[in-house]
Short mmCIF file of C-alpha atoms in Angstrom, two decimals:
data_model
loop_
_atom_site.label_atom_id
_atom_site.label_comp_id
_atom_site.label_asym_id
_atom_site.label_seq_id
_atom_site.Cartn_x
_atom_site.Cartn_y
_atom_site.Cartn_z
CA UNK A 117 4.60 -39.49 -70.29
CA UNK A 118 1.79 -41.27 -72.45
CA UNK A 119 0.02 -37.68 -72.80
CA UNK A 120 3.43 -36.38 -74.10
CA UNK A 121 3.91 -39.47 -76.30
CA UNK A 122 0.63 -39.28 -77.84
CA UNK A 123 1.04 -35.40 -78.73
CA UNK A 124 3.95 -36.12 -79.89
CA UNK A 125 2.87 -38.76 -81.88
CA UNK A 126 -0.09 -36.99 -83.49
CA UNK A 127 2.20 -34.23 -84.50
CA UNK A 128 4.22 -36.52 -86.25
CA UNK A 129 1.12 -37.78 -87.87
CA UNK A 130 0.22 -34.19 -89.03
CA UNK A 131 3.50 -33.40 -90.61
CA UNK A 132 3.61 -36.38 -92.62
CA UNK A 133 0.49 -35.92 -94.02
CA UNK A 134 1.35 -32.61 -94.72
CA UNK A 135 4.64 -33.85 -96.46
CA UNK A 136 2.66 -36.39 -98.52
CA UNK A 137 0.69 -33.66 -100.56
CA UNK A 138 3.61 -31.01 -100.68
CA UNK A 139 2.42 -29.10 -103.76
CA UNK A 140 -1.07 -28.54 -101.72
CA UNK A 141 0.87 -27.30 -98.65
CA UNK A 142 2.72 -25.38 -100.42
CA UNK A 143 0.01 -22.87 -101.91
CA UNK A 144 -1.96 -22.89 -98.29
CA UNK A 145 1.24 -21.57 -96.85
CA UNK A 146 2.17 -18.94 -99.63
CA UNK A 147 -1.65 -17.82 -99.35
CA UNK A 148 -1.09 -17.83 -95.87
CA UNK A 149 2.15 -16.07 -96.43
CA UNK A 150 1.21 -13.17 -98.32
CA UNK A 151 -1.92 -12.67 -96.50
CA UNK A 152 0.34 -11.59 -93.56
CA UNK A 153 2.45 -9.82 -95.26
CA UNK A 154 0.07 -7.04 -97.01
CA UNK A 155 -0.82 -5.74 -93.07
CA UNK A 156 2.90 -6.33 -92.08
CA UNK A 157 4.45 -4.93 -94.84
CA UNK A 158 2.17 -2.04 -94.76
CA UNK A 159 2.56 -1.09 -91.06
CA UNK A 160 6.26 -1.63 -91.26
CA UNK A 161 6.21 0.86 -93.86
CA UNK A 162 4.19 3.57 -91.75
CA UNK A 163 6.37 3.35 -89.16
CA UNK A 164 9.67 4.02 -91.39
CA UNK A 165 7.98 6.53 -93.00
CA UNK A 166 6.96 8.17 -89.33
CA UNK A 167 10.76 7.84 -88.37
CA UNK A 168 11.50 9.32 -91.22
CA UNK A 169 8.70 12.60 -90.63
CA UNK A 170 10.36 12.80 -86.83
CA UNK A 171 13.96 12.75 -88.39
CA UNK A 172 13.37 15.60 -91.15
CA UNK A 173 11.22 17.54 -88.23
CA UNK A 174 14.05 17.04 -85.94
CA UNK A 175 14.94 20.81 -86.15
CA UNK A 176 12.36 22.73 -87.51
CA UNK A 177 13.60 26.08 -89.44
CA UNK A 178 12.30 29.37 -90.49
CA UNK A 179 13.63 31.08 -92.94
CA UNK A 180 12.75 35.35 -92.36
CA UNK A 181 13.81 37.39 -95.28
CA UNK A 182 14.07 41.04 -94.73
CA UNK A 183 13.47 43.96 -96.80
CA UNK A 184 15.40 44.84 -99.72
CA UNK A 185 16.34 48.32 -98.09
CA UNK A 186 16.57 47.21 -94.03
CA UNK A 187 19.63 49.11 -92.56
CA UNK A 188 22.00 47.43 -90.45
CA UNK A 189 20.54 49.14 -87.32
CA UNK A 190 17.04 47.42 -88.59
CA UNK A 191 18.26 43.93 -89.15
CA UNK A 192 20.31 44.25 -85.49
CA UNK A 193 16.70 45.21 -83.63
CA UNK A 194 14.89 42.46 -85.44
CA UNK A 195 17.81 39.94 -84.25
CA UNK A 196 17.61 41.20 -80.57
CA UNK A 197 13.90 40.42 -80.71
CA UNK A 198 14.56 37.01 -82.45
CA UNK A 199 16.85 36.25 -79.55
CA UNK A 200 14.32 36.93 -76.91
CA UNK A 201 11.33 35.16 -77.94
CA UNK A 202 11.57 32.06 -75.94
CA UNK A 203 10.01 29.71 -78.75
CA UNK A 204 13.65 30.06 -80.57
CA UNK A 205 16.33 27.61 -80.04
CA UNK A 206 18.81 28.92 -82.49
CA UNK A 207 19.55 31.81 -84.75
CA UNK A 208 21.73 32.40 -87.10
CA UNK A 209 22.35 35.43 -89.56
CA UNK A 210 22.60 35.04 -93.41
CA UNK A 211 24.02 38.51 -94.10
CA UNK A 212 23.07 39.16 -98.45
CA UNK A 213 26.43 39.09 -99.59
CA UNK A 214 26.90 35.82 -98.44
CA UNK A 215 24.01 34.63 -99.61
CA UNK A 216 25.44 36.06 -102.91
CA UNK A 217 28.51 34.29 -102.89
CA UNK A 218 27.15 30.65 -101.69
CA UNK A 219 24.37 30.90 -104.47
CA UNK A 220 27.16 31.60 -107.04
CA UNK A 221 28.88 28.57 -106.00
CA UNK A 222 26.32 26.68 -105.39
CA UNK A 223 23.87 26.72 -108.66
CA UNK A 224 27.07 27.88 -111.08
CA UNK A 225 25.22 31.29 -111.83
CA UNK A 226 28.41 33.67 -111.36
CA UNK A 227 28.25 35.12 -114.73
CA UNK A 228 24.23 35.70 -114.41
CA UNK A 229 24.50 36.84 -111.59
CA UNK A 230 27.40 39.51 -112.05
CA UNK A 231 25.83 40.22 -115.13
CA UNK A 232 23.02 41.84 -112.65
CA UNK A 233 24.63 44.46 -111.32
CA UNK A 234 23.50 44.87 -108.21
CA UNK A 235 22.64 42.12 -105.22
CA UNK A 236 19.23 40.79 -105.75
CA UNK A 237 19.19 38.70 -102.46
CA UNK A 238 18.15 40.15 -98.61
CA UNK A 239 19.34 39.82 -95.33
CA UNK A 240 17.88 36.63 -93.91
CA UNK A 241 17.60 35.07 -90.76
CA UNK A 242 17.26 31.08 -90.43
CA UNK A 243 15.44 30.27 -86.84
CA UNK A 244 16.01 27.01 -85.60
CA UNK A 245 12.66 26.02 -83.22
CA UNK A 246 12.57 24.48 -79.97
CA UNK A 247 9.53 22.75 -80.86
CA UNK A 248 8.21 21.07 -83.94
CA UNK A 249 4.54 21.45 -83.83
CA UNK A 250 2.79 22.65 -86.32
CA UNK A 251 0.48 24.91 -84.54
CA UNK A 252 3.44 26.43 -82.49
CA UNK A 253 5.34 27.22 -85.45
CA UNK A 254 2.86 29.02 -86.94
CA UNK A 255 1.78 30.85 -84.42
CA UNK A 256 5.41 32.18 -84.43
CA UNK A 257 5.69 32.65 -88.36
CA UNK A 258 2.76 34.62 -87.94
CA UNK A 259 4.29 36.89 -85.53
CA UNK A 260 7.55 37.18 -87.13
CA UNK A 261 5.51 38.42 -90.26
CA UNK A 262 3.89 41.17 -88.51
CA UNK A 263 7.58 42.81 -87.86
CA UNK A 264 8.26 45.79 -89.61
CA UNK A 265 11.06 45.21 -92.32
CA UNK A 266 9.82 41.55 -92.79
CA UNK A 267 9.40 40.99 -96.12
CA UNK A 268 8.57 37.24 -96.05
CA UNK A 269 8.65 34.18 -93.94
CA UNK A 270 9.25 30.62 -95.23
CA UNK A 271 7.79 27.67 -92.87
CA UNK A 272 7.35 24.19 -93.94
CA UNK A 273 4.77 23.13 -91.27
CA UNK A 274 1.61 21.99 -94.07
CA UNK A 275 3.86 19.49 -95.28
CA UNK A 276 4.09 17.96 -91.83
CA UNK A 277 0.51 17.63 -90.89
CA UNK A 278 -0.33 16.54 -94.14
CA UNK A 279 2.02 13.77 -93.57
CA UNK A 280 0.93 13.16 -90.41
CA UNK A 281 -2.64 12.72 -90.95
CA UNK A 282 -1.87 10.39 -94.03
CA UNK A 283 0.39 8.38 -91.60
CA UNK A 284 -2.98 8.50 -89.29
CA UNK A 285 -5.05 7.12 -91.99
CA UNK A 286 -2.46 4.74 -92.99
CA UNK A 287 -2.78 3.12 -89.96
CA UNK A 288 -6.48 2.61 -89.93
CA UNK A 289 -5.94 0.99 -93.28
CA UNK A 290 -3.57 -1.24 -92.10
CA UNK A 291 -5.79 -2.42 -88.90
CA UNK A 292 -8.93 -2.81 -91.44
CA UNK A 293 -6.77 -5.06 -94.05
CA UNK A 294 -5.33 -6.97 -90.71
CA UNK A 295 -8.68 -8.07 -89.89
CA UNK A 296 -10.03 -8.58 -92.95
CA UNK A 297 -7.47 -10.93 -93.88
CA UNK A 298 -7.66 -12.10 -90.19
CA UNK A 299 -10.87 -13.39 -91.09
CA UNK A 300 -9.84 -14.33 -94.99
CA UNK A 301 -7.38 -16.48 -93.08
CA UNK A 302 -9.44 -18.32 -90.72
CA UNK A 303 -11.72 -19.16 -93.21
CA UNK A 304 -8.85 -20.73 -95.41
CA UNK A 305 -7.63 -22.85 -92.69
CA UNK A 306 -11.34 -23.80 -91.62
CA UNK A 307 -12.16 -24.89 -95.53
CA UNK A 308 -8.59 -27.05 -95.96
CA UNK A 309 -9.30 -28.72 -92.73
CA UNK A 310 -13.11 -29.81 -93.72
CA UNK A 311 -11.95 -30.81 -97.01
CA UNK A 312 -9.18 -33.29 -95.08
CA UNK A 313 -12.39 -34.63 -93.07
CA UNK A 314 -14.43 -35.62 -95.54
CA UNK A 315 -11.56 -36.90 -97.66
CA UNK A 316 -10.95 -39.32 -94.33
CA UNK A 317 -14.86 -39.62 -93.40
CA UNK A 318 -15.01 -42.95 -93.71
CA UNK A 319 -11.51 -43.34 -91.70
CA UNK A 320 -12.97 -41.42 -89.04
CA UNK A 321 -16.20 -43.54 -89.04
CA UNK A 322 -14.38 -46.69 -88.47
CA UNK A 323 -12.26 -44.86 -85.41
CA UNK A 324 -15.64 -43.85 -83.64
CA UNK A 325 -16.72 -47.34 -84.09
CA UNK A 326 -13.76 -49.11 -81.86
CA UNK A 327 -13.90 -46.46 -79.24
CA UNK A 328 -11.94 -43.65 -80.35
CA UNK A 329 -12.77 -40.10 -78.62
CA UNK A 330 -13.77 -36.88 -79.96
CA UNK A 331 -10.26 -35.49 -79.07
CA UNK A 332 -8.86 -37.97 -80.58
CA UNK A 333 -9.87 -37.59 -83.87
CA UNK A 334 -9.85 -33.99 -83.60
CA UNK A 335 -6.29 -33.75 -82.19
CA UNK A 336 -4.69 -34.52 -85.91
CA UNK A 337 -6.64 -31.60 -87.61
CA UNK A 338 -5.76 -28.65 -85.18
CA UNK A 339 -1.93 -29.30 -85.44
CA UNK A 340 -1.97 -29.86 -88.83
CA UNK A 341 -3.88 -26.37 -88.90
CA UNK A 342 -1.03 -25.13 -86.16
CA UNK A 343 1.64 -26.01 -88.51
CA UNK A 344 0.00 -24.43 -91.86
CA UNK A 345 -0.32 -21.26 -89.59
CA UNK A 346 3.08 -21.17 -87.98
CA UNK A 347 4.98 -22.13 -91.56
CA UNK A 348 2.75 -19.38 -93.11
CA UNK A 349 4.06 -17.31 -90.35
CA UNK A 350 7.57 -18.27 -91.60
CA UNK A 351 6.75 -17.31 -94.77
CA UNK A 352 5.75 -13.83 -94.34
CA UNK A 353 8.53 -12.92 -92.26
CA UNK A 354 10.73 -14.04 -94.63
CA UNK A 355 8.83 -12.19 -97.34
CA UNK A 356 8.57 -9.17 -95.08
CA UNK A 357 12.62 -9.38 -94.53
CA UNK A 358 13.89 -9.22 -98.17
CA UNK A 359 11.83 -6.59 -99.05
#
């Protein structure tokens, strides 16, 4: 009970003499504050933005357009092989005309369009993959190309691993700034608590000289430094939760 009391007692101590300079306290924990906020807010970031990447990568598609003049018998073989390769998960057909009519009503070009003459758009097939990576879906789109009556094939896999690897590098970033400011931190919190010392040297000189120990004395500084850290803790989160 008398260790308890005197903890308690010295942490009472520290937060009143953090309360009697408040406009001092203040800045160490907003320094404090934003300090952990720049590696928090960063990796919180890089994580929604990964979520984000997996979500729009959920279902990979291909888009094969055919040729211009690809019979019906044609565009049937090339869908028989599209249902066999075991890398698709799910096919469907995009047959010109409606292509036609959901571009009219879609982009409001009817009278450019009709104006044409003819239909300017191909049969198209849009393959839904099994699996998103990169390498596997173009090692597909590569194959698909090679079919005769393929005219072109549309993948959007370089977007991905360019994301990817920025994500990647992102999150080096974010571990360099954390320890950096790691450091930036410590050294903060070391500097206030040696200016407090010498402010109370000669207070301290006087407690050595009627018997007072070196935990004693010490005791005082490391929860005031406890509560600068956990209140700058506060801060950040709170900064970190409105934005």
């Amino acid at each position: 009970m008398n260790w308890l009391f005197v903890q308690l007692d010295t942490l009472r101590e520290s937060l009143e003499r953090l309360l009697r300079r408040p406009f001092s306290a203040i800045l160490n924990i907003l320094v404090m504050g934003i300090a952990l906020t720049l590696p928090v807010g960063l990796y919180l970031t890089l994580d929604n933005l990964q979520s984000v990447s997996r979500q729009l990568s959920a279902d990979p598609q291909l888009s094969i357009f055919l040729a211009l003049d690809a019979s019906s018998e044609e565009v049937r073989t090339i869908e028989n092989r599209l249902q066999t390769l075991p890398e698709v998960g799910k096919l469907e057909y995009l047959p010109r005309e409606a292509a036609l009519e959901k571009l009219k009503r879609g982009a409001g070009l009817g009278d450019v369009l009709s104006d044409i003459g003819q239909n300017p758009l191909p049969d198209a097939f849009v393959v839904t993959a099994r699996n998103n990576e990169p390498s596997t879906l173009e090692s597909l789109s590569d194959q698909i190309r090679r079919w005769p009556k393929v005219d072109h094939v549309q993948l959007d896999a370089e977007w991905a691993r360019r994301l990817n690897a920025a994500l990647a590098v992102g999150r080096v970033l974010a571990g360099l700034l954390a320890g950096l400011l790691s450091v930036a931190l410590i050294a903060v919190t070391f500097n206030t608590i040696r200016l407090q010392i010498l402010t109370r040297r000669e207070e301290i000189e006087v407690a050595k000289l009627i018997g007072a120990t070196h935990s004693f004395i010490r005791r005082p500084f490391l929860y005031q430094g406890a509560l600068q850290g956990l209140a700058g803790g506060l801060a950040a989160w709170l900064i970190v939760g409105l934005g």
